[in-house]
Amino acid sequence: GQNIDQPTEMTATEGAIVQINCTYQTSGFNGLFWYQQHAGEAPTFLSYNVLDGLEEKGRFSSFLSRSKGYSYLLLKELQMKDSASYLCAGYTGFQKLVFGTGTRLLVSP
Amino acid sequence: GAVVSQHPSRVICKSGTSVKIECRSLDFQATTMFWYRQFPKQSLMLMATSNEGSKATYEQGVEKDKFLINHASLTLSTLTVTSAHPEDSSFYICSARTRQGSYEQYFGPGTRLTVT
């Protein structure tokens, strides 16, 4: 199976750090994507992890542990504009994306 | 960067009619395009994979006769929702991949379909 699980909603305050977790069944994925999606808009690419470890890109970092079927997206120095849904997606051997349920992040002042 | 457009951005149609959604890659040739559907507060669900010049591959549970996909050129794919019903109201998003073996997909801005 390829179930991908994320928390439904998270809240955080401006300037803080938030970690959004994603767990998945370990079979079938060649890598893991994170996308940001604002309401009514298409997803935009944030990161892609294919090897274990942490990938840092500005205020956003993504971590992957393939053996544990676990990834997280770390957002630092939160800004109001970071309020959005964050989608975890597995990349399958058939070159398709399987999306998780998404996490709605609300950043408050 | 790679840009994908969709048209229309919003469409309202009456139950029983058909509606066509276009997905275009503006500055690259897309060997493969994907069509997703997203219901409110849910994640994206892949409907079908479309390779230029061949028939689309539909995901389990997606009716190929209801959701007609045409990928006649390397820059254009169309999704036609035939005999639309209110339960087809959703956000339809396409994405495009530049070449075989590439993991990158570029998403269009989506089309909001409302069937009354």
Short mmCIF file of C-alpha atoms in Angstrom, two decimals:
data_model
loop_
_atom_site.label_atom_id
_atom_site.label_comp_id
_atom_site.label_asym_id
_atom_site.label_seq_id
_atom_site.Cartn_x
_atom_site.Cartn_y
_atom_site.Cartn_z
CA GLY A 1 0.00 0.00 0.00
CA GLN A 2 0.98 3.62 -0.37
CA ASN A 3 -0.90 5.42 2.40
CA ILE A 4 0.59 8.76 3.28
CA ASP A 5 -0.42 10.38 6.55
CA GLN A 6 -0.05 13.96 7.72
CA PRO A 7 -1.66 15.96 10.50
CA THR A 8 -4.77 17.72 9.29
CA GLU A 9 -4.10 21.13 10.78
CA MET A 10 -1.38 22.96 12.64
CA THR A 11 -1.12 26.43 14.06
CA ALA A 12 1.95 28.49 14.84
CA THR A 13 2.90 32.09 15.47
CA GLU A 14 4.84 34.44 13.28
CA GLY A 15 8.59 34.08 13.71
CA ALA A 16 8.36 30.59 15.19
CA ILE A 17 9.53 27.24 13.85
CA VAL A 18 7.11 24.49 12.85
CA GLN A 19 7.69 20.89 11.83
CA ILE A 20 5.15 19.10 9.67
CA ASN A 21 5.46 15.34 9.75
CA CYS A 22 4.61 12.83 7.06
CA THR A 23 4.59 9.07 7.44
CA TYR A 24 4.16 6.53 4.73
CA GLN A 25 4.35 2.84 4.06
CA THR A 26 7.87 2.09 2.99
CA SER A 27 7.21 0.10 -0.15
CA GLY A 28 6.89 1.65 -3.57
CA PHE A 29 8.33 5.15 -3.25
CA ASN A 30 11.53 6.30 -4.88
CA GLY A 31 11.52 9.68 -3.22
CA LEU A 32 9.41 12.19 -1.36
CA PHE A 33 8.18 15.62 -2.38
CA TRP A 34 6.86 18.55 -0.40
CA TYR A 35 4.56 21.07 -2.03
CA GLN A 36 2.95 24.26 -0.77
CA GLN A 37 -0.58 25.04 -1.85
CA HIS A 38 -2.48 28.22 -1.15
CA ALA A 39 -6.26 27.99 -1.25
CA GLY A 40 -7.60 27.78 -4.78
CA GLU A 41 -4.16 27.62 -6.34
CA ALA A 42 -1.96 24.89 -7.76
CA PRO A 43 0.77 23.31 -5.66
CA THR A 44 4.22 24.79 -5.84
CA PHE A 45 7.36 22.72 -5.42
CA LEU A 46 9.29 23.05 -2.16
CA SER A 47 11.63 20.08 -1.96
CA TYR A 48 12.45 16.58 -3.13
CA ASN A 49 14.30 14.03 -1.00
CA VAL A 50 15.54 10.81 -2.52
CA LEU A 51 18.28 10.03 0.01
CA ASP A 52 18.12 9.91 3.78
CA GLY A 53 18.96 13.06 5.61
CA LEU A 54 18.22 16.73 5.77
CA GLU A 55 18.00 19.06 2.79
CA GLU A 56 18.10 22.73 3.62
CA LYS A 57 16.81 25.45 1.34
CA GLY A 58 16.50 28.85 2.93
CA ARG A 59 13.80 28.95 5.57
CA PHE A 60 12.53 25.52 4.55
CA SER A 61 14.23 22.19 5.22
CA SER A 62 13.05 18.67 4.52
CA PHE A 63 14.14 15.42 6.10
CA LEU A 64 13.72 11.85 4.96
CA SER A 65 14.23 8.48 6.61
CA ARG A 66 13.43 5.77 4.10
CA SER A 67 13.80 2.90 6.56
CA LYS A 68 11.28 4.49 8.91
CA GLY A 69 8.91 5.74 6.22
CA TYR A 70 9.13 9.19 7.72
CA SER A 71 9.67 12.70 6.46
CA TYR A 72 9.22 16.16 7.83
CA LEU A 73 9.16 19.70 6.53
CA LEU A 74 10.69 22.30 8.81
CA LEU A 75 9.69 25.92 8.38
CA LYS A 76 11.74 28.55 10.21
CA GLU A 77 11.08 32.22 10.88
CA LEU A 78 7.44 31.78 10.01
CA GLN A 79 5.72 34.52 8.07
CA MET A 80 2.03 35.19 7.62
CA LYS A 81 2.32 34.25 3.96
CA ASP A 82 3.35 30.73 5.00
CA SER A 83 -0.27 30.05 5.91
CA ALA A 84 -1.14 27.39 3.37
CA SER A 85 -1.57 23.69 2.94
CA TYR A 86 1.57 21.58 2.80
CA LEU A 87 1.36 18.41 0.79
CA CYS A 88 3.65 15.44 1.17
CA ALA A 89 3.82 13.28 -1.97
CA GLY A 90 5.55 10.02 -2.69
CA TYR A 91 7.15 9.43 -6.07
CA THR A 92 6.42 5.94 -7.28
CA GLY A 93 8.34 3.58 -9.53
CA PHE A 94 5.74 4.36 -12.20
CA GLN A 95 6.79 8.00 -12.03
CA LYS A 96 3.54 9.13 -10.47
CA LEU A 97 2.95 11.29 -7.44
CA VAL A 98 0.82 9.97 -4.61
CA PHE A 99 -0.28 12.82 -2.39
CA GLY A 100 -0.93 12.77 1.30
CA THR A 101 -3.96 14.36 2.85
CA GLY A 102 -2.18 17.67 3.31
CA THR A 103 -1.60 19.76 6.41
CA ARG A 104 -3.27 23.16 6.73
CA LEU A 105 -0.92 25.52 8.52
CA LEU A 106 -2.27 28.69 10.05
CA VAL A 107 0.28 31.31 11.05
CA SER A 108 -1.00 33.90 13.47
CA PRO A 109 0.53 37.26 14.46
CA GLY B 1 11.17 28.18 -15.35
CA ALA B 2 8.64 25.78 -16.79
CA VAL B 3 5.16 27.28 -17.01
CA VAL B 4 1.90 25.40 -17.34
CA SER B 5 -1.37 27.16 -18.05
CA GLN B 6 -4.95 25.98 -17.77
CA HIS B 7 -8.07 27.34 -19.37
CA PRO B 8 -10.60 28.19 -18.19
CA SER B 9 -9.72 29.04 -14.60
CA ARG B 10 -13.36 28.80 -13.59
CA VAL B 11 -16.36 27.29 -15.33
CA ILE B 12 -19.97 26.82 -14.36
CA CYS B 13 -22.06 24.43 -16.39
CA LYS B 14 -25.47 22.86 -16.17
CA SER B 15 -25.95 19.23 -15.25
CA GLY B 16 -25.83 16.99 -18.30
CA THR B 17 -23.59 19.22 -20.39
CA SER B 18 -19.94 18.66 -21.22
CA VAL B 19 -17.03 20.92 -20.46
CA LYS B 20 -13.49 20.94 -21.82
CA ILE B 21 -10.43 22.01 -19.84
CA GLU B 22 -7.16 22.77 -21.59
CA CYS B 23 -3.69 22.33 -20.17
CA ARG B 24 -0.75 23.86 -22.00
CA SER B 25 2.97 23.80 -21.41
CA LEU B 26 4.07 27.26 -22.46
CA ASP B 27 7.85 27.07 -22.69
CA PHE B 28 8.66 23.39 -22.87
CA GLN B 29 7.53 20.20 -24.51
CA ALA B 30 5.65 17.92 -22.18
CA THR B 31 6.05 14.24 -22.93
CA THR B 32 3.66 13.39 -20.14
CA MET B 33 0.80 15.28 -18.57
CA PHE B 34 -1.14 14.32 -15.49
CA TRP B 35 -4.69 15.22 -14.49
CA TYR B 36 -5.63 15.51 -10.84
CA ARG B 37 -8.86 16.24 -9.04
CA GLN B 38 -9.10 17.91 -5.66
CA PHE B 39 -12.28 18.09 -3.61
CA PRO B 40 -12.59 20.77 -0.90
CA LYS B 41 -10.21 20.26 2.01
CA GLN B 42 -8.85 17.09 0.46
CA SER B 43 -5.59 16.33 -1.25
CA LEU B 44 -4.92 15.84 -4.93
CA MET B 45 -6.02 12.57 -6.45
CA LEU B 46 -4.45 11.45 -9.70
CA MET B 47 -7.09 10.75 -12.33
CA ALA B 48 -5.04 9.83 -15.35
CA THR B 49 -1.65 9.96 -17.02
CA SER B 50 -1.46 11.18 -20.57
CA ASN B 51 1.43 10.58 -22.94
CA GLU B 52 1.58 12.49 -26.19
CA GLY B 53 0.17 10.52 -29.08
CA SER B 54 -1.14 7.62 -27.05
CA LYS B 55 -4.18 6.77 -25.00
CA ALA B 56 -4.37 8.00 -21.45
CA THR B 57 -3.92 5.62 -18.54
CA TYR B 58 -6.67 6.03 -15.98
CA GLU B 59 -6.42 5.38 -12.27
CA GLN B 60 -8.67 2.84 -10.68
CA GLY B 61 -12.18 4.14 -10.19
CA VAL B 62 -11.93 6.90 -12.81
CA GLU B 63 -14.36 6.44 -15.68
CA LYS B 64 -12.52 6.85 -18.95
CA ASP B 65 -15.73 7.38 -20.91
CA LYS B 66 -16.74 10.21 -18.62
CA PHE B 67 -13.38 11.94 -18.41
CA LEU B 68 -12.02 12.08 -21.95
CA ILE B 69 -8.36 12.98 -22.23
CA ASN B 70 -6.63 13.99 -25.42
CA HIS B 71 -2.91 14.71 -25.67
CA ALA B 72 -2.54 15.48 -29.33
CA SER B 73 0.61 17.55 -29.13
CA LEU B 74 3.63 17.99 -26.88
CA THR B 75 2.23 21.22 -25.48
CA LEU B 76 -1.49 20.56 -25.12
CA SER B 77 -3.67 18.11 -23.24
CA THR B 78 -7.41 18.43 -22.81
CA LEU B 79 -9.78 16.94 -20.28
CA THR B 80 -13.45 16.79 -21.24
CA VAL B 81 -15.95 16.07 -18.50
CA THR B 82 -18.89 14.56 -20.33
CA SER B 83 -22.45 14.69 -19.04
CA ALA B 84 -21.32 16.53 -15.96
CA HIS B 85 -23.19 16.15 -12.69
CA PRO B 86 -23.00 18.17 -9.47
CA GLU B 87 -20.75 15.53 -7.89
CA ASP B 88 -18.18 16.31 -10.59
CA SER B 89 -17.80 19.80 -9.16
CA SER B 90 -14.18 19.99 -8.11
CA PHE B 91 -10.82 21.64 -8.67
CA TYR B 92 -9.09 20.05 -11.65
CA ILE B 93 -5.32 20.48 -11.87
CA CYS B 94 -2.97 19.36 -14.57
CA SER B 95 0.76 18.92 -14.40
CA ALA B 96 3.39 18.32 -17.03
CA ARG B 97 6.68 16.51 -17.08
CA THR B 98 9.43 17.59 -19.40
CA ARG B 99 10.99 14.30 -20.32
CA GLN B 100 10.84 10.61 -19.61
CA GLY B 101 12.56 9.70 -16.41
CA SER B 102 12.38 13.19 -15.00
CA TYR B 103 10.77 13.41 -11.59
CA GLU B 104 9.83 17.05 -11.88
CA GLN B 105 6.22 17.92 -12.52
CA TYR B 106 5.06 21.46 -13.13
CA PHE B 107 1.52 22.23 -12.09
CA GLY B 108 -1.04 24.39 -13.80
CA PRO B 109 -3.08 26.93 -11.84
CA GLY B 110 -6.15 24.70 -11.79
CA THR B 111 -9.71 24.92 -13.05
CA ARG B 112 -12.63 25.28 -10.69
CA LEU B 113 -15.62 23.40 -12.13
CA THR B 114 -19.07 23.95 -10.71
CA VAL B 115 -21.94 21.89 -12.06
CA THR B 116 -25.38 23.24 -11.23
#
